[in-house]
């Protein structure tokens, strides 16, 4: 079976920046599972793995415009310090989690000037060219329920539209497109 639209794919990946720094990897973890062609992963990675089979390994080079897009100046906002969480001491370059319209998003403290803090809402990988080493570990047909929802389900089932608290109240992280991980 080849990777085509609506197949549910599992892959291991290591993502590096142009200077060789690893920014994310599935090494030592479960492989990433997602529905192909549903926008759950960045466009450049979807293009790069289309047609691959189980066991295939590939290095995919992705320019920033097909990854997390350019850095946008308008995504930087100056906010008064009192509107930010006070339990941690703010430092320039620090990353915080902010509540966005589609779940939690990472933001960066770009600058601190007195009581004014510049918060950068750009994705931390915006403007960066990425390289992914991938290995395809599984490809399967999506179930009817998964096709109807437009995303894959994990062993825990469906997390709905992005809320990932399970029945026992345990908080889980949502990757943003309906996939939960603990
Ligand atoms: Zn679902």
PDB file of C-alpha atoms and ligand atoms in Angstrom:
ATOM      1  CA  UNK A   1       0.000   0.000   0.000  1.00  0.00           C
ATOM      2  CA  UNK A   2       1.263   3.465  -0.870  1.00  0.00           C
ATOM      3  CA  UNK A   3       0.625   6.725   0.928  1.00  0.00           C
ATOM      4  CA  UNK A   4      -2.307   8.405  -0.793  1.00  0.00           C
ATOM      5  CA  UNK A   5      -5.145  10.670   0.338  1.00  0.00           C
ATOM      6  CA  UNK A   6      -7.071   9.578   3.462  1.00  0.00           C
ATOM      7  CA  UNK A   7      -4.699   6.748   4.359  1.00  0.00           C
ATOM      8  CA  UNK A   8      -3.718   6.669   8.024  1.00  0.00           C
ATOM      9  CA  UNK A   9       0.066   6.764   8.224  1.00  0.00           C
ATOM     10  CA  UNK A  10       2.526   6.094  11.027  1.00  0.00           C
ATOM     11  CA  UNK A  11       6.045   7.399  10.707  1.00  0.00           C
ATOM     12  CA  UNK A  12       9.145   8.086  12.738  1.00  0.00           C
ATOM     13  CA  UNK A  13      10.726  11.445  12.119  1.00  0.00           C
ATOM     14  CA  UNK A  14      13.596  13.655  13.136  1.00  0.00           C
ATOM     15  CA  UNK A  15      13.345  17.316  12.211  1.00  0.00           C
ATOM     16  CA  UNK A  16      16.449  19.474  11.967  1.00  0.00           C
ATOM     17  CA  UNK A  17      17.142  23.123  11.220  1.00  0.00           C
ATOM     18  CA  UNK A  18      19.630  24.266   8.573  1.00  0.00           C
ATOM     19  CA  UNK A  19      22.362  24.459  11.246  1.00  0.00           C
ATOM     20  CA  UNK A  20      21.803  20.788  12.098  1.00  0.00           C
ATOM     21  CA  UNK A  21      19.978  21.374  15.410  1.00  0.00           C
ATOM     22  CA  UNK A  22      17.218  18.836  16.085  1.00  0.00           C
ATOM     23  CA  UNK A  23      13.983  20.659  16.971  1.00  0.00           C
ATOM     24  CA  UNK A  24      11.718  17.640  17.264  1.00  0.00           C
ATOM     25  CA  UNK A  25      11.941  13.875  16.966  1.00  0.00           C
ATOM     26  CA  UNK A  26       9.829  10.805  17.572  1.00  0.00           C
ATOM     27  CA  UNK A  27      12.936   8.861  18.629  1.00  0.00           C
ATOM     28  CA  UNK A  28      12.197   6.893  21.796  1.00  0.00           C
ATOM     29  CA  UNK A  29       8.490   7.668  21.440  1.00  0.00           C
ATOM     30  CA  UNK A  30       5.557   6.240  19.552  1.00  0.00           C
ATOM     31  CA  UNK A  31       5.622   7.100  15.847  1.00  0.00           C
ATOM     32  CA  UNK A  32       3.495  10.004  14.686  1.00  0.00           C
ATOM     33  CA  UNK A  33       0.109   8.850  13.379  1.00  0.00           C
ATOM     34  CA  UNK A  34      -2.039  11.042  11.154  1.00  0.00           C
ATOM     35  CA  UNK A  35      -4.460  10.999   8.243  1.00  0.00           C
ATOM     36  CA  UNK A  36      -2.657  11.877   5.031  1.00  0.00           C
ATOM     37  CA  UNK A  37      -4.085  14.751   3.008  1.00  0.00           C
ATOM     38  CA  UNK A  38      -6.103  16.217   5.857  1.00  0.00           C
ATOM     39  CA  UNK A  39      -3.767  19.076   6.717  1.00  0.00           C
ATOM     40  CA  UNK A  40      -2.608  17.506   9.968  1.00  0.00           C
ATOM     41  CA  UNK A  41       1.058  17.877   9.083  1.00  0.00           C
ATOM     42  CA  UNK A  42       2.857  20.687   7.273  1.00  0.00           C
ATOM     43  CA  UNK A  43       2.287  20.826   3.469  1.00  0.00           C
ATOM     44  CA  UNK A  44       5.937  20.248   2.503  1.00  0.00           C
ATOM     45  CA  UNK A  45       6.078  17.034   4.496  1.00  0.00           C
ATOM     46  CA  UNK A  46       2.859  15.726   2.914  1.00  0.00           C
ATOM     47  CA  UNK A  47       4.281  16.424  -0.559  1.00  0.00           C
ATOM     48  CA  UNK A  48       7.557  14.738   0.372  1.00  0.00           C
ATOM     49  CA  UNK A  49       6.106  11.447   1.594  1.00  0.00           C
ATOM     50  CA  UNK A  50       3.305  10.935  -0.931  1.00  0.00           C
ATOM     51  CA  UNK A  51       3.598   7.536  -2.608  1.00  0.00           C
ATOM     52  CA  UNK A  52       6.024   6.067  -0.059  1.00  0.00           C
ATOM     53  CA  UNK A  53       5.526   2.533   1.283  1.00  0.00           C
ATOM     54  CA  UNK A  54       6.056   0.879   4.667  1.00  0.00           C
ATOM     55  CA  UNK A  55       9.776   0.609   5.399  1.00  0.00           C
ATOM     56  CA  UNK A  56      10.717   3.502   3.111  1.00  0.00           C
ATOM     57  CA  UNK A  57      13.129   6.077   4.498  1.00  0.00           C
ATOM     58  CA  UNK A  58      13.506   9.541   3.053  1.00  0.00           C
ATOM     59  CA  UNK A  59      15.103  12.888   3.737  1.00  0.00           C
ATOM     60  CA  UNK A  60      12.644  15.676   2.960  1.00  0.00           C
ATOM     61  CA  UNK A  61      13.891  19.271   2.593  1.00  0.00           C
ATOM     62  CA  UNK A  62      11.150  21.802   3.244  1.00  0.00           C
ATOM     63  CA  UNK A  63      11.464  25.544   2.584  1.00  0.00           C
ATOM     64  CA  UNK A  64       9.838  27.732   5.264  1.00  0.00           C
ATOM     65  CA  UNK A  65       6.926  28.682   2.990  1.00  0.00           C
ATOM     66  CA  UNK A  66       5.859  25.016   2.882  1.00  0.00           C
ATOM     67  CA  UNK A  67       6.537  24.562   6.597  1.00  0.00           C
ATOM     68  CA  UNK A  68       5.372  27.154   9.119  1.00  0.00           C
ATOM     69  CA  UNK A  69       5.392  30.175   6.797  1.00  0.00           C
ATOM     70  CA  UNK A  70       7.251  33.467   7.032  1.00  0.00           C
ATOM     71  CA  UNK A  71       7.770  35.493  10.209  1.00  0.00           C
ATOM     72  CA  UNK A  72       5.019  38.114  10.292  1.00  0.00           C
ATOM     73  CA  UNK A  73       5.723  41.416  12.041  1.00  0.00           C
ATOM     74  CA  UNK A  74       1.994  41.915  12.704  1.00  0.00           C
ATOM     75  CA  UNK A  75       2.016  38.739  14.788  1.00  0.00           C
ATOM     76  CA  UNK A  76       4.103  40.563  17.395  1.00  0.00           C
ATOM     77  CA  UNK A  77       2.061  42.406  19.997  1.00  0.00           C
ATOM     78  CA  UNK A  78       2.999  44.703  22.842  1.00  0.00           C
ATOM     79  CA  UNK A  79       1.016  43.889  25.979  1.00  0.00           C
ATOM     80  CA  UNK A  80       1.198  45.247  29.524  1.00  0.00           C
ATOM     81  CA  UNK A  81       3.156  42.959  31.840  1.00  0.00           C
ATOM     82  CA  UNK A  82       0.169  42.649  34.222  1.00  0.00           C
ATOM     83  CA  UNK A  83      -1.780  40.726  31.534  1.00  0.00           C
ATOM     84  CA  UNK A  84       0.809  37.967  31.482  1.00  0.00           C
ATOM     85  CA  UNK A  85       1.127  35.127  33.972  1.00  0.00           C
ATOM     86  CA  UNK A  86       2.958  36.183  37.098  1.00  0.00           C
ATOM     87  CA  UNK A  87       3.952  32.783  38.464  1.00  0.00           C
ATOM     88  CA  UNK A  88       7.121  32.772  36.359  1.00  0.00           C
ATOM     89  CA  UNK A  89       9.742  35.465  35.933  1.00  0.00           C
ATOM     90  CA  UNK A  90       9.561  36.634  32.322  1.00  0.00           C
ATOM     91  CA  UNK A  91      12.744  36.605  30.296  1.00  0.00           C
ATOM     92  CA  UNK A  92      13.416  37.534  26.682  1.00  0.00           C
ATOM     93  CA  UNK A  93      13.411  34.439  24.482  1.00  0.00           C
ATOM     94  CA  UNK A  94      11.196  32.513  26.892  1.00  0.00           C
ATOM     95  CA  UNK A  95       8.331  30.464  25.463  1.00  0.00           C
ATOM     96  CA  UNK A  96       4.889  30.454  27.038  1.00  0.00           C
ATOM     97  CA  UNK A  97       1.676  28.630  26.190  1.00  0.00           C
ATOM     98  CA  UNK A  98      -1.202  30.930  25.258  1.00  0.00           C
ATOM     99  CA  UNK A  99      -4.829  30.024  24.672  1.00  0.00           C
ATOM    100  CA  UNK A 100      -5.573  30.476  20.971  1.00  0.00           C
ATOM    101  CA  UNK A 101      -8.809  29.942  19.015  1.00  0.00           C
ATOM    102  CA  UNK A 102      -7.831  26.344  18.143  1.00  0.00           C
ATOM    103  CA  UNK A 103      -6.193  25.286  21.380  1.00  0.00           C
ATOM    104  CA  UNK A 104      -2.951  26.106  23.096  1.00  0.00           C
ATOM    105  CA  UNK A 105      -0.295  27.836  20.988  1.00  0.00           C
ATOM    106  CA  UNK A 106       3.314  28.510  21.897  1.00  0.00           C
ATOM    107  CA  UNK A 107       4.298  32.186  22.052  1.00  0.00           C
ATOM    108  CA  UNK A 108       7.695  33.740  22.595  1.00  0.00           C
ATOM    109  CA  UNK A 109       8.611  36.711  24.778  1.00  0.00           C
ATOM    110  CA  UNK A 110      10.451  38.813  22.196  1.00  0.00           C
ATOM    111  CA  UNK A 111      11.294  41.904  24.255  1.00  0.00           C
ATOM    112  CA  UNK A 112      10.730  43.337  27.733  1.00  0.00           C
ATOM    113  CA  UNK A 113      10.841  47.103  28.218  1.00  0.00           C
ATOM    114  CA  UNK A 114       9.688  48.215  31.643  1.00  0.00           C
ATOM    115  CA  UNK A 115       6.034  47.242  31.949  1.00  0.00           C
ATOM    116  CA  UNK A 116       5.667  46.636  28.207  1.00  0.00           C
ATOM    117  CA  UNK A 117       6.258  43.152  26.885  1.00  0.00           C
ATOM    118  CA  UNK A 118       6.450  42.257  23.183  1.00  0.00           C
ATOM    119  CA  UNK A 119       4.824  38.868  22.675  1.00  0.00           C
ATOM    120  CA  UNK A 120       5.604  37.062  19.417  1.00  0.00           C
ATOM    121  CA  UNK A 121       2.698  34.908  18.216  1.00  0.00           C
ATOM    122  CA  UNK A 122       4.646  33.579  15.229  1.00  0.00           C
ATOM    123  CA  UNK A 123       5.197  29.843  15.319  1.00  0.00           C
ATOM    124  CA  UNK A 124       8.664  29.208  16.771  1.00  0.00           C
ATOM    125  CA  UNK A 125       9.609  27.559  13.452  1.00  0.00           C
ATOM    126  CA  UNK A 126       8.233  30.370  11.247  1.00  0.00           C
ATOM    127  CA  UNK A 127      10.760  31.584   8.680  1.00  0.00           C
ATOM    128  CA  UNK A 128      12.891  28.469   9.048  1.00  0.00           C
ATOM    129  CA  UNK A 129      13.784  25.885   6.407  1.00  0.00           C
ATOM    130  CA  UNK A 130      13.358  22.392   7.812  1.00  0.00           C
ATOM    131  CA  UNK A 131      14.761  18.958   7.054  1.00  0.00           C
ATOM    132  CA  UNK A 132      12.891  15.821   8.082  1.00  0.00           C
ATOM    133  CA  UNK A 133      14.332  12.319   8.145  1.00  0.00           C
ATOM    134  CA  UNK A 134      11.319  10.032   7.986  1.00  0.00           C
ATOM    135  CA  UNK A 135      10.722   6.300   8.124  1.00  0.00           C
ATOM    136  CA  UNK A 136       7.268   4.969   7.269  1.00  0.00           C
ATOM    137  CA  UNK A 137       6.241   2.310   9.809  1.00  0.00           C
ATOM    138  CA  UNK A 138       2.579   1.709   8.971  1.00  0.00           C
ATOM    139  CA  UNK A 139      -0.065   2.572   6.370  1.00  0.00           C
ATOM    140  CA  UNK A 140      -3.711   1.560   6.745  1.00  0.00           C
ATOM    141  CA  UNK A 141      -7.120   2.418   5.355  1.00  0.00           C
ATOM    142  CA  UNK A 142      -9.057   4.928   7.454  1.00  0.00           C
ATOM    143  CA  UNK A 143     -12.206   3.652   9.156  1.00  0.00           C
ATOM    144  CA  UNK A 144     -15.569   5.059   8.091  1.00  0.00           C
ATOM    145  CA  UNK A 145     -15.750   7.006  11.316  1.00  0.00           C
ATOM    146  CA  UNK A 146     -12.315   8.496  10.738  1.00  0.00           C
ATOM    147  CA  UNK A 147     -13.243   9.454   7.169  1.00  0.00           C
ATOM    148  CA  UNK A 148     -16.427  11.101   8.435  1.00  0.00           C
ATOM    149  CA  UNK A 149     -14.477  13.086  11.021  1.00  0.00           C
ATOM    150  CA  UNK A 150     -11.612  13.956   8.679  1.00  0.00           C
ATOM    151  CA  UNK A 151      -8.928  12.825  11.155  1.00  0.00           C
ATOM    152  CA  UNK A 152      -7.519   9.623  12.557  1.00  0.00           C
ATOM    153  CA  UNK A 153      -8.475   8.149  15.906  1.00  0.00           C
ATOM    154  CA  UNK A 154      -6.067   6.803  18.482  1.00  0.00           C
ATOM    155  CA  UNK A 155      -6.590   3.870  20.844  1.00  0.00           C
ATOM    156  CA  UNK A 156      -8.387   6.378  23.050  1.00  0.00           C
ATOM    157  CA  UNK A 157     -10.850   7.073  20.244  1.00  0.00           C
ATOM    158  CA  UNK A 158     -11.926  10.493  19.118  1.00  0.00           C
ATOM    159  CA  UNK A 159     -11.121  13.671  20.991  1.00  0.00           C
ATOM    160  CA  UNK A 160     -13.789  15.636  19.148  1.00  0.00           C
ATOM    161  CA  UNK A 161     -13.084  19.138  18.011  1.00  0.00           C
ATOM    162  CA  UNK A 162      -9.927  19.667  20.010  1.00  0.00           C
ATOM    163  CA  UNK A 163     -10.925  19.084  23.615  1.00  0.00           C
ATOM    164  CA  UNK A 164      -8.716  16.334  24.864  1.00  0.00           C
ATOM    165  CA  UNK A 165      -9.788  15.667  28.431  1.00  0.00           C
ATOM    166  CA  UNK A 166     -10.553  11.981  28.706  1.00  0.00           C
ATOM    167  CA  UNK A 167     -13.453  10.568  30.681  1.00  0.00           C
ATOM    168  CA  UNK A 168     -11.362  10.084  33.800  1.00  0.00           C
ATOM    169  CA  UNK A 169     -10.551  13.769  33.703  1.00  0.00           C
ATOM    170  CA  UNK A 170      -6.923  13.274  32.826  1.00  0.00           C
ATOM    171  CA  UNK A 171      -5.693  16.173  30.735  1.00  0.00           C
ATOM    172  CA  UNK A 172      -4.181  15.347  27.412  1.00  0.00           C
ATOM    173  CA  UNK A 173      -2.536  17.447  24.822  1.00  0.00           C
ATOM    174  CA  UNK A 174      -4.217  17.868  21.454  1.00  0.00           C
ATOM    175  CA  UNK A 175      -2.084  18.293  18.373  1.00  0.00           C
ATOM    176  CA  UNK A 176      -4.747  20.618  16.993  1.00  0.00           C
ATOM    177  CA  UNK A 177      -6.508  18.427  14.471  1.00  0.00           C
ATOM    178  CA  UNK A 178      -8.314  15.961  16.608  1.00  0.00           C
ATOM    179  CA  UNK A 179      -5.458  13.752  17.653  1.00  0.00           C
ATOM    180  CA  UNK A 180      -4.749  13.306  21.351  1.00  0.00           C
ATOM    181  CA  UNK A 181      -1.639  12.234  23.069  1.00  0.00           C
ATOM    182  CA  UNK A 182      -0.976  11.784  26.753  1.00  0.00           C
TER     183      UNK A 182
HETATM  184 ZN1  LIG B   1     -13.002  11.900  15.448  1.00  0.00          ZN
END
